[in-house]
Amino acid sequence: MAATIKDVAREAGVAVCTVSFAVNGSAHVAEATKKRIFDAIEKLNYRPNQSARGLVTKKTNNIGLVVEDTVDGLENTILLDVVKGLGEATGDNNYDLLLSFQKPSTNKLADHLLDVYRKQSADGLILMGAAINQPYGELIKNRFPFVLLGRPTMPGVCHSVNADNEQGAYEAVKYLIGKGHRRIALITPCSLEVDASLDRYNGYRQAMEELGDGFDERLVEIGSFEEDSGYTETEKLLNRVERPTAIIAGRDVVASRVVEKAQELGYKVPEDLAVIGFDNTAVSQLARPSITSIELPMRQMGLEAAKLLMQLIDGEIRFDDIQTIVLPCTVIEREST
């Protein structure tokens, strides 16, 4: 039978309210007494009832992760890596993680986020996804703790943790130039209205201007989240008079379609065409040939986002003292280059 607070009080030789004060930190308890209490807690393996504590402390000890449900976003390992990092941080601090998938509809997202705030079903939120980048005005107005997992639309307005997508694309070009390629094309992950896509485009453009033969707009195709994104774009690029010898795809799933279409057109990968993906998901590892990819530190991003949010919840960081954490990307070399 699980130990109760009365068992702890009896073992430590104190009143039940003294145990409560020590556990919740709601009143001063002498160090010697506190030591006896926590020794008793450890001996009896006592676990405080979080729901009961919440009635007193106004805390749920829940952190919400709100994820935009895109076409392939939940089929790769990105979310799993983020959750691993979040779990690493929250588990060590007695927080539970609540997961919510939302369709990219700004109005519904705004309503959902406000609902969490009004019902106080979580102490804070981590928002992940391009559309979720938008409807956080009410959260700011009500000073509800939240962290954006991704680059904020309006820098300096909210706390955020992000991968350096611009640096990642720059490194991809630098790597390919090191392999002897000069005609390097880019298929963006989606519309340039999405921050990550724009960052990767800018990183590619800067690298081509600084390290290559200059930026050529004809070597850029805009991808999408459609299931066939990558096929048409690859065919267009390879049918150009001066075709590229390497293609950087904005997502691994698109890179796999680049390889498929290139092989269908009679090109060998990597002998005739080098291919690099983005995100280092299971797709890049399982493809044949396996695909070189730019790894985003998603586990570390999840870890840092959770740590930052818990500091906001606990008042260790002021709501207005905006924190921006940007983590570098890495080239993971495989057979496609």
CSV table of N, CA and C in Angstrom, one decimal, residues 40 59 66 115 135 185 223 228 237 253 273:
chain,number,residue,atom,x,y,z
A,40,ALA,N,12.4,10.6,5.7
A,40,ALA,CA,11.2,9.8,5.8
A,40,ALA,C,10.6,9.5,4.5
A,59,LYS,N,-0.8,25.0,-9.3
A,59,LYS,CA,0.0,24.4,-10.4
A,59,LYS,C,-0.5,23.1,-10.8
A,66,VAL,N,1.9,21.7,-28.2
A,66,VAL,CA,0.9,21.8,-29.3
A,66,VAL,C,1.6,21.7,-30.6
A,115,ASP,N,-8.1,28.3,-24.7
A,115,ASP,CA,-8.9,27.3,-23.9
A,115,ASP,C,-7.9,26.8,-22.8
A,135,PRO,N,-0.9,32.6,-33.8
A,135,PRO,CA,-1.9,33.1,-32.8
A,135,PRO,C,-1.5,33.1,-31.4
A,185,ALA,N,21.7,22.9,-57.0
A,185,ALA,CA,20.3,23.4,-57.0
A,185,ALA,C,19.7,23.2,-55.7
A,223,GLY,N,9.3,23.9,-53.3
A,223,GLY,CA,8.6,22.7,-52.9
A,223,GLY,C,7.3,22.9,-52.2
A,228,ASP,N,3.5,14.5,-53.7
A,228,ASP,CA,4.4,14.3,-54.8
A,228,ASP,C,5.5,15.4,-55.0
A,237,LEU,N,14.7,20.6,-63.1
A,237,LEU,CA,16.1,20.9,-62.9
A,237,LEU,C,17.0,20.1,-63.8
A,253,VAL,N,12.1,13.6,-47.1
A,253,VAL,CA,11.1,12.9,-47.9
A,253,VAL,C,11.1,13.5,-49.3
A,273,LEU,N,24.6,12.5,-60.0
A,273,LEU,CA,23.8,13.6,-59.3
A,273,LEU,C,24.0,13.3,-57.8
